[in-house]
XYZ file of C-alpha atoms in Angstrom:
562
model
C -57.236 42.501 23.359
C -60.370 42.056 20.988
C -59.692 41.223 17.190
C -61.338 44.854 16.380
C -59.118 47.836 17.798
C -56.172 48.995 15.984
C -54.210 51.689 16.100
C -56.521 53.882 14.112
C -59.738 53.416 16.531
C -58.354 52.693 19.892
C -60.328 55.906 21.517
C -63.430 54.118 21.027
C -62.042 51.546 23.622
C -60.629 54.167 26.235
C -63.018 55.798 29.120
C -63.176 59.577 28.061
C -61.417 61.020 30.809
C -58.713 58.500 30.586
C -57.988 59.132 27.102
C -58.058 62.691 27.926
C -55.006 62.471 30.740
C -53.248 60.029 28.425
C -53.284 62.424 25.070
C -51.850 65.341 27.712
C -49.004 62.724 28.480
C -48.664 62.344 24.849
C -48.655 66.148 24.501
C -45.982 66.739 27.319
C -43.440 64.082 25.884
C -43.752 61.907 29.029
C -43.051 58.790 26.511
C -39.994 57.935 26.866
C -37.210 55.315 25.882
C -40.011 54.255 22.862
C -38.777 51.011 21.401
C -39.687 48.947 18.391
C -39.417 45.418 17.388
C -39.226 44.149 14.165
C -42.249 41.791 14.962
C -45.059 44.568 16.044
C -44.237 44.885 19.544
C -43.604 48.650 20.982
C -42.073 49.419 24.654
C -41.937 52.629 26.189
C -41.078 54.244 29.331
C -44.064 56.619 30.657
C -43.094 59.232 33.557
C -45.636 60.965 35.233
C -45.895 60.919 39.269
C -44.118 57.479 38.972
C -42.314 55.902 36.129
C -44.028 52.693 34.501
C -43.447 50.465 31.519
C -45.844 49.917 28.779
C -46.102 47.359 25.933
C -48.454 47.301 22.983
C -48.276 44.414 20.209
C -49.572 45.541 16.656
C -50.182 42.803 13.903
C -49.430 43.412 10.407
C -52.940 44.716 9.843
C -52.473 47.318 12.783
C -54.734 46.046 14.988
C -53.690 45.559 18.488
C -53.054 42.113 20.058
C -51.716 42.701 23.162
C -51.119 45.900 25.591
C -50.032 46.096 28.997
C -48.849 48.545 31.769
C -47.454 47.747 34.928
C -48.844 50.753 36.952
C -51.653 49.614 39.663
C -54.788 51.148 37.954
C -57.385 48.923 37.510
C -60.855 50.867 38.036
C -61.230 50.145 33.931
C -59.446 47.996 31.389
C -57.108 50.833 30.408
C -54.913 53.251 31.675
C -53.649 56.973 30.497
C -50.171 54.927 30.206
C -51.690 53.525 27.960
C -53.348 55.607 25.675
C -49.922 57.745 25.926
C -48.455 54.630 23.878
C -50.789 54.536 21.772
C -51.184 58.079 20.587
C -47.083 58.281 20.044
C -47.198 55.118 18.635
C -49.613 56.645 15.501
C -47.762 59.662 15.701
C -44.692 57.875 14.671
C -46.616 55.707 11.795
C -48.100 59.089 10.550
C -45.067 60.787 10.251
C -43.106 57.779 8.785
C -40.618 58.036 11.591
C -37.443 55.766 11.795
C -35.625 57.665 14.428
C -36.764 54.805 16.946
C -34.775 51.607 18.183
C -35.492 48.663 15.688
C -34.343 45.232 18.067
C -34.739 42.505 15.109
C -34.572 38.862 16.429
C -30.846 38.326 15.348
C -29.579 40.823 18.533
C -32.349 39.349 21.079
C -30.689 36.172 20.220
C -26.999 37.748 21.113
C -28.381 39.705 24.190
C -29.782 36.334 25.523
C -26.299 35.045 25.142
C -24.347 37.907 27.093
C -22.654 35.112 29.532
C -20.922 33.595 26.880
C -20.006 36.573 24.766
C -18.523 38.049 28.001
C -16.606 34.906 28.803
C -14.410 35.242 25.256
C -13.256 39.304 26.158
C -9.815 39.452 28.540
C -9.734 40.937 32.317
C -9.004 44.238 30.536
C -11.795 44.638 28.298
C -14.288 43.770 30.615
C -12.566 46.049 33.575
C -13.319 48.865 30.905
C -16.596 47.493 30.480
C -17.601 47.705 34.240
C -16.053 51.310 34.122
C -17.894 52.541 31.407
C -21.072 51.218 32.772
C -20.277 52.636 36.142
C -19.756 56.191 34.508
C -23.428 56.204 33.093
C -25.332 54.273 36.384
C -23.415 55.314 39.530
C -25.739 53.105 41.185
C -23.825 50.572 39.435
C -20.647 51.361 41.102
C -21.780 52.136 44.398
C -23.351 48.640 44.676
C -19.853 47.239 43.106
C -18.174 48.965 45.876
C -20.006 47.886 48.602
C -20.345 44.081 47.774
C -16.410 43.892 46.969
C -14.704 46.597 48.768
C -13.018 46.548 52.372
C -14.023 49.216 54.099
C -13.045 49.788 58.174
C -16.100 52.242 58.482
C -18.511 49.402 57.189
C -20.746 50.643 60.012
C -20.891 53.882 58.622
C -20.753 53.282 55.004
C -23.784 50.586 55.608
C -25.857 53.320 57.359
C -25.692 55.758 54.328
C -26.621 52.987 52.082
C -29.692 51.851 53.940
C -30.611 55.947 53.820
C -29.807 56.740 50.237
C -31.548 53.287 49.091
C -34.966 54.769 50.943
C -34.385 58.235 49.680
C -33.611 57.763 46.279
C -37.670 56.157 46.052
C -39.430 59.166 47.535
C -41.472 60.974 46.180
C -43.126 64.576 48.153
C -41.816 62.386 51.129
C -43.643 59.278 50.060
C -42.586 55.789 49.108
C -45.636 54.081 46.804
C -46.308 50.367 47.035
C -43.595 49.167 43.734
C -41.252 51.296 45.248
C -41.270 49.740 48.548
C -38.880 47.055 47.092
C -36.641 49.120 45.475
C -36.182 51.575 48.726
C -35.033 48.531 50.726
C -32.566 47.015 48.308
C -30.019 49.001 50.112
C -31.068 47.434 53.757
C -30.951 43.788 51.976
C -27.260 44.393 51.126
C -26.485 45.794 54.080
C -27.793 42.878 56.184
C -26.270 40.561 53.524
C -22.875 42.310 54.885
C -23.813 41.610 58.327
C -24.443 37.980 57.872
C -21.271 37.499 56.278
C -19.375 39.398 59.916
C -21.447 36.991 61.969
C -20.555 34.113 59.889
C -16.828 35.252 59.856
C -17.397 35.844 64.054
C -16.736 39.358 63.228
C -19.764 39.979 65.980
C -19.543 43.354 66.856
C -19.728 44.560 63.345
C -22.842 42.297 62.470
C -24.560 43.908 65.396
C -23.179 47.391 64.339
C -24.309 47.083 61.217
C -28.188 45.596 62.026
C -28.992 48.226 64.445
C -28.123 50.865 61.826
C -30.634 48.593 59.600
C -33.677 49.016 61.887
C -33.892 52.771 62.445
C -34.316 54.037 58.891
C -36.504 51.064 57.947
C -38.751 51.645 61.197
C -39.076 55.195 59.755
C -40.003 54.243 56.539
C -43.246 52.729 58.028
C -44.596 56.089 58.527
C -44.268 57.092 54.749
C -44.960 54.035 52.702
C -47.341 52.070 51.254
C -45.802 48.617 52.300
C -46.994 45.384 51.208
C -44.640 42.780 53.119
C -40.843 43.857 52.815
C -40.769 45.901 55.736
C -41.405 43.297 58.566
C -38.877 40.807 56.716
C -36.219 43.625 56.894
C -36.698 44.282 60.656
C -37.291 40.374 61.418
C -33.702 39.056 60.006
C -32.151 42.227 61.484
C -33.447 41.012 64.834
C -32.253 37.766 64.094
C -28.806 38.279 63.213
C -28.069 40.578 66.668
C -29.855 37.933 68.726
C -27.608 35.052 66.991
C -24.479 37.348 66.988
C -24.962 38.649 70.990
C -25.605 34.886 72.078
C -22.351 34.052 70.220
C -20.584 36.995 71.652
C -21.387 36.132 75.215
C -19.158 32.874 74.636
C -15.870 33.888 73.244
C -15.722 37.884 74.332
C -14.342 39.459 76.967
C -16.460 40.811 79.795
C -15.278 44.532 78.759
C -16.809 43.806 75.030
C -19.559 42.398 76.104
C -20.742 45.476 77.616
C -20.022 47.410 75.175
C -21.962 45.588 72.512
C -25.247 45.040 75.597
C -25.019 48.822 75.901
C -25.792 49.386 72.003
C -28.743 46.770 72.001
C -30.536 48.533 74.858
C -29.938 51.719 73.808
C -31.339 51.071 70.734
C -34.608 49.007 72.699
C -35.321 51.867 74.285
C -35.522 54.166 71.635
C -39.442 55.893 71.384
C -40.043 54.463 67.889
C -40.552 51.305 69.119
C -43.481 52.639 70.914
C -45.912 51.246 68.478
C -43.974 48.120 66.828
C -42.865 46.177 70.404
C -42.311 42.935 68.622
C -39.260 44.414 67.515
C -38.020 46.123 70.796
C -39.014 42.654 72.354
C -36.260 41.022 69.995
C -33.434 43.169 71.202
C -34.527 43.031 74.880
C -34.199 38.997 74.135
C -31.148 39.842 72.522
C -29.706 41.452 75.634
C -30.167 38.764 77.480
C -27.794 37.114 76.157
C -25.206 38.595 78.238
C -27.274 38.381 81.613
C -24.856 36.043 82.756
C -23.054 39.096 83.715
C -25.084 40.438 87.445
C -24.558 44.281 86.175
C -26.075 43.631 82.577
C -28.433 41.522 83.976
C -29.626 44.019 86.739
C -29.892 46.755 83.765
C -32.052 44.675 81.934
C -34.293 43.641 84.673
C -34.409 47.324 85.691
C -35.782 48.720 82.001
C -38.034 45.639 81.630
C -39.533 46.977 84.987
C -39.818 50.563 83.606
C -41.276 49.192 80.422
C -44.082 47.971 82.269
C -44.736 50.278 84.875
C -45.636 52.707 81.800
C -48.329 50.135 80.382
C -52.007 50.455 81.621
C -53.457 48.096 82.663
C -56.948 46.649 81.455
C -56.140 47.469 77.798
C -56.150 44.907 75.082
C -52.857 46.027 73.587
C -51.281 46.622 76.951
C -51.794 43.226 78.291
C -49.866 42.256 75.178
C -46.864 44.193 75.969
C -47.159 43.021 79.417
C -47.244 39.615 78.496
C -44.301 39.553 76.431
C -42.219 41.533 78.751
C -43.029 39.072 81.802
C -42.260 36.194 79.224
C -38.531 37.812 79.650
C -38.746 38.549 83.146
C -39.434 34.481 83.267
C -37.319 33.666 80.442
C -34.012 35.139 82.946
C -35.593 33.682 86.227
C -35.772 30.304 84.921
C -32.113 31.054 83.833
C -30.438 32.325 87.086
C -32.809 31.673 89.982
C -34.721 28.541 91.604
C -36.988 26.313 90.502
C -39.694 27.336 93.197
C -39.081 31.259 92.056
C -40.225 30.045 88.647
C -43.208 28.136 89.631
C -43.950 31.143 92.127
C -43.960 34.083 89.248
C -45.575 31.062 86.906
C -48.749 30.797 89.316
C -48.746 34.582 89.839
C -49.045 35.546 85.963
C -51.214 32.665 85.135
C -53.979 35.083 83.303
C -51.575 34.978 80.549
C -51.860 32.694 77.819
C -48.087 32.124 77.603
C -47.897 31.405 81.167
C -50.901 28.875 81.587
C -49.837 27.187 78.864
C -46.399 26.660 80.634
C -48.301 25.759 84.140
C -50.797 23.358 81.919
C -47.282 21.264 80.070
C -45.567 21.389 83.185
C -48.213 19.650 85.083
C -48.557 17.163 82.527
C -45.063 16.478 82.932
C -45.318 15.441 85.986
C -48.608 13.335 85.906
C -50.134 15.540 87.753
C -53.803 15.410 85.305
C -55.777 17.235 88.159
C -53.944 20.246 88.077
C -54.036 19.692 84.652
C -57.614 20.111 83.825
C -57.933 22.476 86.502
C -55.919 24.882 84.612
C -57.677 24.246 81.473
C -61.459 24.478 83.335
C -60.309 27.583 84.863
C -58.879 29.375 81.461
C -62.238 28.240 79.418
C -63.991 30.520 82.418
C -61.703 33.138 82.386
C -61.621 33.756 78.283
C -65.595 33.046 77.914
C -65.889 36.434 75.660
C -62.918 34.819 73.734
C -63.762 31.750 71.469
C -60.609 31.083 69.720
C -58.535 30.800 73.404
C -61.663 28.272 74.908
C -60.850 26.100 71.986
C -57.009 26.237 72.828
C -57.738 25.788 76.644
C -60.539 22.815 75.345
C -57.505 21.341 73.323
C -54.827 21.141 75.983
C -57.976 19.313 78.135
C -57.728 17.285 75.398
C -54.445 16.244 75.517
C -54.940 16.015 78.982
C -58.015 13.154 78.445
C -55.596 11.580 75.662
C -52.682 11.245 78.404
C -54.993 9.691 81.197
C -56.430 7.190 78.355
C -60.068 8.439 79.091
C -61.419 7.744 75.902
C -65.242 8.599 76.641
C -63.900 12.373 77.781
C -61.871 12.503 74.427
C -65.113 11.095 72.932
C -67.213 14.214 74.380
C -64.555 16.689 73.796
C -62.744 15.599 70.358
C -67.100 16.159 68.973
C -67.552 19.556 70.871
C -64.149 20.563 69.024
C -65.038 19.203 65.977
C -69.014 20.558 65.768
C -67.606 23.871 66.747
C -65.885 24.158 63.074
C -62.342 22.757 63.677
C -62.290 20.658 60.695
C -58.728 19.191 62.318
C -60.157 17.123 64.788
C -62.329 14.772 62.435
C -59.794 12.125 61.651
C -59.115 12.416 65.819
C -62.858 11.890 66.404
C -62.837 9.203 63.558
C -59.926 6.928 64.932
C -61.920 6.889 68.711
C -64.542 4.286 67.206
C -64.214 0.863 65.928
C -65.476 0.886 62.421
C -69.088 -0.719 62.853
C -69.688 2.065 65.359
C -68.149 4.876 62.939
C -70.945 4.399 60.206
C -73.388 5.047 62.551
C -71.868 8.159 64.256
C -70.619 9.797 60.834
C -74.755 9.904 59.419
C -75.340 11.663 63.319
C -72.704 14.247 62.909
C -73.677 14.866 58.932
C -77.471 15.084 59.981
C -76.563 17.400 62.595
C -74.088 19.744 60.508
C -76.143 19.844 57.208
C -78.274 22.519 58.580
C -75.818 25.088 59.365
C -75.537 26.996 56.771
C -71.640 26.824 55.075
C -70.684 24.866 57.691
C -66.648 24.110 56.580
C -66.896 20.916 58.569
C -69.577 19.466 56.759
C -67.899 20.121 53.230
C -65.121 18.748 54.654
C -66.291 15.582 55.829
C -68.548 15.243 52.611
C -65.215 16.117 50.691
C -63.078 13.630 52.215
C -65.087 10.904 52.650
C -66.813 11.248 48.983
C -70.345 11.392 50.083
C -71.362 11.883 46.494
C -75.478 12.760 46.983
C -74.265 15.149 49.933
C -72.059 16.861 47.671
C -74.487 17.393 44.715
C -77.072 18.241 47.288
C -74.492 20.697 48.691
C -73.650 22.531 45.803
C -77.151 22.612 44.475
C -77.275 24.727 47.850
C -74.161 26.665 47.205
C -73.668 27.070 43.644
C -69.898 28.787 43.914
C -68.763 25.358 45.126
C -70.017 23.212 42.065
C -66.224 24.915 40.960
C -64.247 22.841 43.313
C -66.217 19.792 43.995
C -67.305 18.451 40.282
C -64.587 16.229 40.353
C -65.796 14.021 43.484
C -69.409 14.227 41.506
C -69.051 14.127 37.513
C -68.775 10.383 37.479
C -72.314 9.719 39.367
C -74.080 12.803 38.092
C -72.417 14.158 34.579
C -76.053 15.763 33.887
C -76.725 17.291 37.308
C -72.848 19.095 37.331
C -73.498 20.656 33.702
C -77.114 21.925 35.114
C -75.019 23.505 37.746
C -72.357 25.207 35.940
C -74.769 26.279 33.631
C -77.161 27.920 36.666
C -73.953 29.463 38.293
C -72.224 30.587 35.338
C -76.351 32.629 33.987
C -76.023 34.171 37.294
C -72.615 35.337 37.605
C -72.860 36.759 33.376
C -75.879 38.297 34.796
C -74.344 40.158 37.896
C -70.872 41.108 35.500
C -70.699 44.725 35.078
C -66.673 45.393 34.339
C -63.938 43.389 32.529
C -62.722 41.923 35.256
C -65.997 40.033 36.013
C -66.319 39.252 32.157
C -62.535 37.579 32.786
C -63.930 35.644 36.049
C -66.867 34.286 34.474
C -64.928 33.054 31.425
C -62.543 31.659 34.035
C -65.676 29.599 34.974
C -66.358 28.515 31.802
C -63.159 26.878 30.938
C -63.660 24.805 34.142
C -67.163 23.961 32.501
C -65.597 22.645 29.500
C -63.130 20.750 31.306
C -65.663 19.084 33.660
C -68.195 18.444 30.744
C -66.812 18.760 27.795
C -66.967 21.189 24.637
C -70.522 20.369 23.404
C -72.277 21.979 26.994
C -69.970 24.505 27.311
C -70.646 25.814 23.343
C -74.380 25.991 23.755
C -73.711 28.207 26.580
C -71.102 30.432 25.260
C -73.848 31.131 22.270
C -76.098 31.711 24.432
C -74.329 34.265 26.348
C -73.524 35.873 23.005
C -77.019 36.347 21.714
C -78.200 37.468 25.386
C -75.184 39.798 25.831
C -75.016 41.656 22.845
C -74.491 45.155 24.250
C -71.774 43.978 26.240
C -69.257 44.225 23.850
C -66.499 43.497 25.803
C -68.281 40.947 27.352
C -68.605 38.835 23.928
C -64.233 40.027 23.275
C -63.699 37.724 26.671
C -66.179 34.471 25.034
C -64.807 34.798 22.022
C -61.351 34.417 23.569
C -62.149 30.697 24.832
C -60.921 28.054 23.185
């Protein structure tokens, strides 16, 4: 915060209508669980249409040094949290309150020693500890329960946890993005269960209990604002049954086997995979598993065929799902049947990717370089509209040259690779000349690439090869980059980096409308000062002061650099 608001002013600092939703929080006692430190520093629990903490740090002269919320809002500095701190905060100094929760350093000290003051009390005491505990957060006892207990309905009693976990976080049948974690916890402890069965070669029950996992959590996707638990959730779910049905197929009985193949497809076919296949893929690879049986085989074969009779054909996404489902049609050929079945349903999916790249490795294999780079000519053709697959089918010719030992073809093709922005391949096209030749080639390729604009080959040649007046000339060019590269430069050309900095950092202050951008350019600034010292990056700093003076919050962020 700046050295100017205090508790008596703050409004001046708020956006009106913020301040307007945050004094009706105040107003509706949404503050909650207020708690003060003997040092200054308030917390407070703020429930609107989620819950979120808030902290605000006053100084002995009222002014406040520090306040934070943890809600997402970030269209200005501050939120209605809060300003709903702050207005209860002054309420309480106004009124002389001491009704609130004083924490002085003495009992932060014991809390941060809980471990050892537990490990002086008997079995007893803490038994009536856990109880007590347990009586005022059920949550507390449910979770006891579950990671201790023995329960013979685990199944069951897993299911209801994954369900109540995801309910619990809704809200109007929504889960928002910091809830997401929370609504999960109870699918991480169920899985947690089911890795303990498999590693116990309790394998029925670790399947059990994944495929009661996925459902809810597949749900979920529907009504929540995920940002990366989900797919982790599903993936070790998918996991653990493939593990625990390949296991299963070589210790149980035929009869159990079944039983456990039966639950895996039944669950594969269920509609809401319709739109996340990766996942029905998994427990169709699962399955197979227990092919070795001819009747769970046939089954398998049977709704892999219905899987892809209801694809179209000539759609993008289809030919994905077909793809992956004649990956497992292979996958159990290649298990059970001959080799020249393989090679026959091979050569007769080859428009695949997965499938040419098997034909292109198996030729190799076998020496056999013509049918090699026949593959590879005829995939470059085939995927013209598609640049990233010509470079993989270019690569694999590649590795093709690199096998024969035709170094003029790897020549050709390691600089068409390489000019066509795969940085990778430079130390490969490097290593193909003797080093009186490289000197000679590296100026061609530079002289070539330094007219494409941003070309990430060219600043990564310059870069590693510390072609100093190509980098200064490069980020006179590109001014963002002076950020990263100074260090290769400041030795040769301290005077021409500060210029720089100094350009880039006019024009960013310049283009800085919000706090955030005041924050980034600052950001910049340090780096200044660390690449050229205190003396440039001063000057500057009072210049952006005197040029800046309406920007108020602007000249809070300079003053802030040390």
């Amino acid at each position: 915060m700046g050295g100017n608001m205090d508790i008596h002013n703050f409004e001046e600092y708020f956006d009106p209508e913020i301040l307007k939703r945050g004094k009706d929080y105040f107003y509706k006692n949404k503050v909650d669980h207020i708690i003060q430190s003997a040092d200054g520093e308030f917390k407070a629990i703020i429930t609107g249409s989620d819950v979120y903490s808030v902290r605000a740090h006053l100084s002995s002269r009222q002014e406040i040094d520090e306040l934070t919320c943890d809600c997402p809002y970030d269209w200005t500095e501050h939120c209605k949290h809060k300003a709903a701190i702050l207005y209860k905060i002054r309420e309480m100094m106004d009124k002389n309150e001491t009704t609130i929760q004083k924490v002085n350093p003495g009992q932060a000290s014991q809390q941060s020693d809980l471990p050892k003051i537990l490990s002086t009390l008997d079995k007893d005491e803490l038994i009536k500890i856990v109880c007590d505990l347990s009586d005022q957060y059920p949550e507390i006892e449910k979770e006891i329960q579950f990671r201790y207990s023995v329960d013979d309905n685990e199944v069951s009693q897993c299911k209801t946890l994954v369900t109540e976990s995801i309910n619990k976080e809704k809200y109007k049948g929504f889960i928002s993005w910091n809830k997401v974690g929370p609504a999960v916890k109870g699918a991480e402890l169920a899985l947690e269960r089911a890795v303990q069965r498999l590693e116990g070669g309790f394998y029925n029950q670790a399947i059990g209990i994944s495929l009661v996992v996925m459902p809810p959590i597949v749900k979920m996707i529907d009504f929540s604002d995920d940002s990366g638990y989900i797919s982790p959730i599903l993936n070790e779910a998918t996991e653990i049954i493939k593990e625990s049905a390949q296991k299963a197929s070589e210790v149980e009985s035929e009869q159990r086997q079944e039983v456990l193949f039966k639950k895996i497809i039944k669950e594969a076919k269920n509609k809401r995979y319709d739109g996340w296949s990766e996942w029905r893929h998994e427990l169709l690879k699962a399955a197979a598993a227990f092919s070795g049986n001819k009747k769970m085989r046939s089954l398998l074969e049977k709704l892999i065929e219905q899987l892809l009779e209801n694809e179209e054909p000539d759609n993008w996404s289809s030919d994905y799902e077909i793809e992956e489902l004649k990956v497992l049609q292979l996958m159990l050929i290649e298990r059970f049947d001959t080799e020249e079945k393989a090679e026959a349903f091979l050569e007769s999916n080859i428009r695949y990717k997965t499938f040419r790249e098997k034909a292109i490795l198996r030729a190799l294999e076998k020496g056999d370089f013509t049918k090699g780079l026949q593959l590879c000519e005829d995939g470059i053709v085939l995927n013209s509209s598609l640049p990233g697959r010509v470079d993989l089918w270019k690569r694999y010719r590649y590795k093709t040259y690199e096998q024969m030992g035709d170094i003029e073809n790897q020549k050709v093709l390691a600089r068409e690779l390489l000019m066509n922005n795969n940085s990778d391949f430079y130390p490969i096209y490097k290593g193909l000349f003797p080093p009186g030749e490289w000197e000679l080639e590296k100026e061609s390729i530079l002289n070539e690439l330094e007219n494409q604009n941003f070309s990430s080959v060219y600043r990564h040649i310059i870069e590693s090869e510390s072609e100093t007046s190509r980098i200064l000339l490069y980020c006179q060019n590109h001014k963002i980059e002076i950020m990263n590269l100074y260090e290769h430069i400041i030795e040769d050309y301290p005077r021409e980096v500060s210029v720089l900095f100094s350009s880039y950092i006019k024009q960013q202050s310049k283009e800085a409308g919000d706090r955030k951008k005041y924050k980034g350019v600052c950001k910049v600034i340090r780096t200044y000062k660390k690449a050229c010292g205190s003396g440039d990056a001063n000057l500057l700093i009072d210049h952006l002061k005197s040029q800046y003076q309406r920007r108020p919050a602007f000249i809070e962020e300079l003053n802030k650099i040390k």
